Coordinates of C-alpha atoms and ligand atoms in Angstrom, one line a residue:
X30 CA -8.9 -38.2 -3.3
X31 CA -9.7 -35.2 -5.5
X32 CA -6.9 -33.5 -7.4
X33 CA -6.2 -29.8 -6.7
X34 CA -7.8 -29.0 -10.1
X35 CA -11.0 -30.8 -9.1
X36 CA -11.6 -28.6 -6.1
X37 CA -14.1 -25.8 -6.7
X38 CA -13.7 -23.4 -3.8
X39 CA -17.2 -21.9 -4.1
X40 CA -18.7 -25.4 -3.6
X41 CA -17.0 -26.0 -0.3
X42 CA -18.8 -25.2 3.0
X43 CA -17.2 -22.6 5.3
X44 CA -15.2 -25.1 7.4
X45 CA -13.9 -27.0 4.3
X46 CA -13.1 -23.7 2.5
X47 CA -11.0 -22.4 5.5
X48 CA -9.2 -25.8 5.7
X49 CA -8.6 -25.6 1.9
X50 CA -7.3 -22.1 2.3
X51 CA -4.8 -23.2 4.9
X52 CA -3.6 -25.8 2.4
X53 CA -3.5 -23.3 -0.4
X54 CA -1.5 -20.8 1.8
X55 CA 0.9 -23.6 2.6
X56 CA 1.3 -24.2 -1.1
X57 CA 1.7 -20.5 -1.8
X58 CA -1.3 -20.4 -4.2
X59 CA -2.0 -16.6 -4.4
X60 CA -5.0 -16.7 -6.8
X61 CA -6.8 -19.4 -4.8
X62 CA -6.2 -17.4 -1.6
X63 CA -7.6 -14.3 -3.1
X64 CA -10.6 -16.3 -4.4
X65 CA -11.1 -17.9 -1.0
X66 CA -11.0 -14.5 0.7
X67 CA -13.6 -13.1 -1.7
X68 CA -15.9 -16.1 -1.2
X69 CA -15.8 -15.9 2.6
X70 CA -16.6 -12.1 2.3
X71 CA -19.4 -12.8 -0.1
X72 CA -20.9 -15.2 2.5
X73 CA -21.0 -12.4 5.0
X74 CA -17.8 -13.1 7.0
X75 CA -16.4 -10.1 8.7
X76 CA -13.0 -9.1 7.2
X77 CA -11.3 -9.5 10.6
X78 CA -12.5 -13.1 10.8
X79 CA -11.3 -13.9 7.3
X80 CA -7.9 -12.5 8.3
X81 CA -7.5 -14.3 11.6
X82 CA -9.2 -17.7 10.8
X83 CA -8.3 -18.3 7.2
X84 CA -5.0 -16.4 6.8
X85 CA -3.3 -16.0 10.2
X86 CA -4.1 -19.5 11.3
X87 CA -2.8 -20.9 8.0
X88 CA 0.4 -18.9 8.4
X89 CA 0.8 -20.4 11.9
X90 CA 0.9 -23.9 10.3
X91 CA 3.5 -22.7 7.8
X92 CA 5.6 -21.3 10.8
X93 CA 5.6 -24.6 12.6
X94 CA 6.7 -26.6 9.6
X95 CA 9.4 -23.9 8.9
X96 CA 10.7 -24.3 12.4
X97 CA 10.7 -28.1 12.1
X98 CA 12.7 -28.0 8.9
X99 CA 9.8 -29.4 6.7
X100 CA 9.4 -26.1 4.8
X101 CA 12.3 -23.9 3.6
X102 CA 12.7 -20.2 2.8
X103 CA 11.5 -20.4 -0.9
X104 CA 8.3 -22.2 0.1
X105 CA 7.7 -19.8 3.1
X106 CA 8.2 -16.8 0.9
X107 CA 5.6 -18.2 -1.5
X108 CA 3.2 -18.7 1.4
X109 CA 4.0 -15.2 2.6
X110 CA 3.2 -13.7 -0.8
X111 CA -0.1 -15.6 -0.9
X112 CA -0.9 -14.2 2.5
X113 CA -0.1 -10.7 1.3
X114 CA -2.3 -11.2 -1.7
X115 CA -5.2 -12.1 0.6
X116 CA -4.4 -9.2 2.9
X117 CA -4.5 -6.9 -0.1
X118 CA -8.2 -7.7 -0.5
X119 CA -8.9 -7.2 3.2
X120 CA -6.9 -4.0 3.7
X121 CA -9.4 -1.5 2.4
X122 CA -12.2 -3.2 4.2
X123 CA -10.4 -3.2 7.5
X124 CA -9.5 0.5 7.0
X125 CA -13.0 1.5 6.0
X126 CA -14.3 2.8 9.3
X127 CA -14.9 6.3 8.1
X128 CA -14.0 7.4 11.6
X129 CA -12.0 10.6 12.2
X130 CA -8.3 9.9 12.7
X131 CA -7.8 9.1 16.3
X132 CA -4.0 9.3 16.4
X133 CA -0.9 8.9 14.3
X134 CA 1.6 6.0 14.3
X135 CA 4.9 5.5 12.6
X136 CA 5.8 1.8 12.4
X137 CA 8.6 -0.2 10.8
X138 CA 10.6 -3.4 11.1
X139 CA 14.1 -3.0 12.5
X140 CA 17.4 -3.1 10.8
X141 CA 18.5 -6.5 9.6
X142 CA 15.0 -7.9 9.6
X143 CA 12.8 -8.3 6.5
X144 CA 9.7 -9.9 8.1
X145 CA 6.8 -7.7 7.5
X146 CA 3.6 -9.7 7.5
X147 CA 2.9 -9.1 11.2
X148 CA 3.8 -5.4 11.0
X149 CA 1.5 -5.1 7.9
X150 CA -1.3 -6.7 9.9
X151 CA -0.8 -4.3 12.8
X152 CA -0.8 -1.4 10.4
X153 CA -4.0 -2.6 8.8
X154 CA -5.7 -3.1 12.1
X155 CA -4.6 0.3 13.3
X156 CA -5.9 2.0 10.1
X157 CA -9.1 0.1 10.6
X158 CA -9.4 1.5 14.1
X159 CA -9.0 5.0 12.7
X160 CA -5.3 5.7 13.2
X161 CA -3.2 7.3 10.5
X162 CA -0.3 5.0 9.9
X163 CA 3.1 5.8 8.3
X164 CA 4.7 2.5 7.4
X165 CA 8.5 2.6 7.0
X166 CA 8.7 -0.9 5.7
X167 CA 11.5 -3.3 6.6
X168 CA 15.1 -3.2 7.5
X169 CA 15.1 0.2 9.1
X170 CA 18.2 1.7 10.6
X171 CA 17.8 4.1 13.5
X172 CA 18.1 7.1 11.1
X173 CA 14.9 6.1 9.4
X174 CA 13.0 6.1 12.6
X175 CA 14.4 9.4 13.8
X176 CA 13.7 11.1 10.4
X177 CA 10.1 9.8 10.4
X178 CA 9.5 11.0 13.9
X179 CA 10.7 14.4 13.0
X180 CA 8.8 14.6 9.7
X181 CA 5.5 13.1 10.8
X182 CA 5.4 14.0 14.6
X183 CA 3.3 10.9 15.4
X184 CA 1.8 10.0 18.8
X185 CA 3.2 6.5 18.7
X186 CA 6.3 4.7 17.4
X187 CA 5.8 1.0 16.6
X188 CA 8.7 -1.3 16.0
X189 CA 8.6 -4.9 14.8
X190 CA 11.3 -7.7 15.0
X191 CA 10.9 -11.4 14.3
X192 CA 14.4 -12.5 14.9
X193 CA 16.3 -12.9 18.2
X194 CA 19.3 -11.4 16.5
X195 CA 17.4 -8.2 15.4
X196 CA 15.2 -7.5 18.4
X197 CA 18.0 -5.9 20.4
X198 CA 18.1 -3.2 17.8
X199 CA 15.0 -1.7 19.3
X200 CA 17.2 -0.6 22.2
X201 CA 19.4 1.2 19.7
X202 CA 16.5 3.2 18.5
X203 CA 15.1 4.0 21.9
X204 CA 18.5 5.0 23.2
X205 CA 19.0 7.3 20.3
X206 CA 15.6 8.9 21.1
X207 CA 16.7 9.4 24.7
X208 CA 20.0 10.9 23.5
X209 CA 18.2 13.4 21.3
X210 CA 15.9 14.3 24.2
X211 CA 12.7 13.2 22.3
X212 CA 11.9 9.9 24.1
X213 CA 9.1 11.4 26.2
X214 CA 7.4 12.9 23.2
X215 CA 6.3 9.5 21.8
X216 CA 4.8 6.3 23.1
X217 CA 6.9 3.4 22.0
X218 CA 5.2 0.0 21.3
X219 CA 7.1 -3.1 20.2
X220 CA 6.0 -6.4 18.9
X221 CA 7.1 -9.6 17.1
X222 CA 7.0 -13.3 17.9
X223 CA 10.3 -13.6 19.9
X224 CA 9.5 -10.6 22.2
X225 CA 7.8 -10.5 25.5
X226 CA 6.9 -8.0 28.2
X227 CA 10.2 -8.4 30.1
X228 CA 12.2 -7.7 26.9
X229 CA 10.0 -4.6 26.1
X230 CA 10.7 -3.3 29.6
X231 CA 14.4 -4.0 29.4
X232 CA 14.8 -1.9 26.2
X233 CA 12.8 0.9 27.6
X234 CA 9.6 0.6 25.5
X235 CA 6.2 1.6 26.9
X236 CA 4.4 -1.6 25.9
X237 CA 4.8 -5.0 24.4
X238 CA 2.0 -5.9 22.0
X239 CA 1.4 -9.7 21.7
X240 CA -0.6 -9.3 18.5
X241 CA -2.4 -6.8 16.3
X242 CA -5.5 -6.7 18.4
X243 CA -3.5 -5.9 21.5
X244 CA -1.6 -3.3 19.5
X245 CA -4.8 -1.5 18.6
X246 CA -6.1 -1.7 22.2
X247 CA -2.8 -0.4 23.6
X248 CA -2.7 2.4 21.0
X249 CA -6.2 3.5 21.9
X250 CA -5.4 3.5 25.6
X251 CA -2.3 5.6 24.9
X252 CA -4.4 8.1 22.9
X253 CA -7.0 8.3 25.7
X254 CA -4.2 9.1 28.2
X255 CA -2.7 11.7 25.8
X256 CA -6.1 13.4 25.2
X257 CA -6.8 13.5 29.0
X258 CA -3.3 15.0 29.5
X259 CA -4.0 17.7 26.8
X260 CA -7.3 18.6 28.4
X261 CA -5.8 18.8 31.9
X262 CA -2.9 20.9 30.5
Ligands
B1M27 CO1 11.5 -16.1 9.0 N1 11.9 -16.7 10.8 N2 13.4 -16.1 8.6 N3 10.9 -15.8 7.2 N4 9.7 -16.6 9.5 C1 10.8 -16.9 11.7 C2 10.5 -15.6 12.5 C3 11.2 -18.1 12.7 C4 10.6 -18.0 14.1 C5 11.0 -19.4 12.0 C6 11.4 -20.6 12.8 O1 12.5 -20.9 12.8 N5 10.4 -21.2 13.4 C7 12.8 -17.8 12.7 C8 13.3 -16.9 13.7 C9 14.1 -17.7 14.8 C10 14.5 -16.7 15.9 O2 15.2 -15.8 15.6 N6 14.1 -17.0 17.1 C11 13.0 -17.3 11.3 C12 14.2 -17.3 10.6 C13 15.4 -18.0 11.3 C14 14.4 -16.7 9.3 C15 15.7 -16.6 8.5 C16 17.0 -16.3 9.3 C17 15.8 -17.9 7.7 C18 17.0 -18.1 6.9 O3 17.3 -17.3 6.0 N7 17.7 -19.2 7.2 C19 15.4 -15.5 7.5 C20 15.8 -14.1 8.1 C21 15.6 -13.0 7.1 C22 15.7 -11.6 7.7 O4 14.8 -11.1 8.2 N8 17.0 -11.1 7.7 C23 13.9 -15.6 7.4 C24 13.2 -15.3 6.3 C25 11.8 -15.4 6.2 C26 11.0 -15.2 4.9 C27 11.6 -14.1 4.0 C28 11.1 -16.5 4.1 C29 9.6 -15.0 5.4 C30 9.2 -13.5 5.6 C31 8.3 -12.9 4.6 C32 7.8 -11.6 5.0 O5 7.5 -11.3 6.1 N9 7.5 -10.8 4.0 C33 9.6 -15.6 6.8 C34 8.5 -16.0 7.5 C35 7.2 -15.9 6.8 C36 8.6 -16.5 8.8 C37 7.5 -17.1 9.7 C38 7.2 -18.6 9.2 C39 6.2 -16.4 9.8 C40 6.2 -15.0 10.3 C41 4.9 -14.4 10.1 O6 4.6 -13.7 9.1 N10 3.9 -14.7 11.0 C42 8.2 -17.1 11.1 C43 7.7 -18.3 12.1 C44 6.7 -17.8 13.1 O7 6.7 -16.6 13.5 N11 5.9 -18.7 13.5 C45 9.6 -17.0 10.8 C46 2.6 -14.3 10.9 C47 2.4 -12.9 11.6 C48 0.9 -12.5 11.5 O8 2.8 -13.0 12.9 O9 4.9 -11.7 12.5 O10 4.4 -12.8 14.8 P1 3.9 -12.1 13.6 O11 3.2 -10.8 14.0 C49 2.2 -10.7 15.0 C50 2.8 -10.4 16.4 O12 4.1 -10.8 16.6 C51 2.6 -8.9 16.5 O13 1.3 -8.7 15.8 C52 1.4 -9.5 14.6 C53 0.0 -9.7 14.2 O14 -0.8 -10.4 15.2 N12 3.5 -8.0 16.0 C54 3.5 -6.7 16.4 C55 4.5 -8.1 15.1 N13 5.1 -6.9 14.9 C56 4.5 -6.0 15.7 C57 4.8 -4.7 15.8 C58 4.0 -4.0 16.8 C59 3.0 -4.6 17.5 C60 2.7 -6.0 17.3 O15 4.3 -2.6 16.9 C61 3.4 -1.9 17.6

């Protein structure tokens, strides 16, 4: 079997390279991930395919082994950083539609939660679809969301939570919006691995988004409804 040093990524065919990138992601090898992303792009791969097939699928494997106690936080953090490095190459390409802004989204991960890969992916895909995205980052208390809504007046508020212990915080934010009398001004979309539609309904969100692609589709549908409402009004 070849040593890691012996593997020349550019000499692998597409399937082998994607497989190797899953392994490199698992091992948290940032430089190799960036190199792999660039090679796939140079071979004509669409940025979205590189993202989903090479990076997201690789991260899924990391997630399974984290769950099963094979990987621990430091290793997963390294994998996450390698994923982010790859996403950094793809971000401008996914955002490069040149389309006029179709709507504005404020998005952030809720208080107590520092997971941001999924949220970043959603932001990137929304930007790619022509949305202006204001990303509040991680660990956001309700005050951050309210301040951002007031400052940026978006069409949509997006919230992300990856932990069963933090997802109930979405209700805190939505309840605060109701209390301030501003809930109806914004569409609220929520997402994150432990959520589902029933949960989204129970906290008073407008929609649950299973993944970034669904988030984009849902955001577009919301904008179509808002535009139709504006024309009718
Ligand atoms: Co964490 N972690 N983690 N972790 N981590 C999970 C979530 C976990 C499921 C792992 C496991 O046990 N299998 C588990 C949660 C269990 C639970 O609550 N049910 C867990 C745990 C327990 C923890 C800690 C408590 C571990 C510890 O310290 N003992 C700790 C908590 C820290 C905290 O937040 N306070 C912790 C820490 C970490 C790291 C820091 C090491 C790292 C995060 C690094 C980072 O994000 N910068 C990490 C990671 C990487 C994971 C896993 C492995 C991967 C998450 C990820 O990035 N997935 C994760 C296991 C898993 O989910 N399989 C796990 C890839 C990403 C593309 O998918 O985030 O689901 P996802 O996003 C998707 C959709 O969900 C959706 O679209 C995205 C793109 O398609 N989506 C939205 C997400 N947000 C959206 C918002 C929207 C719309 C759609 O708004 C409109």
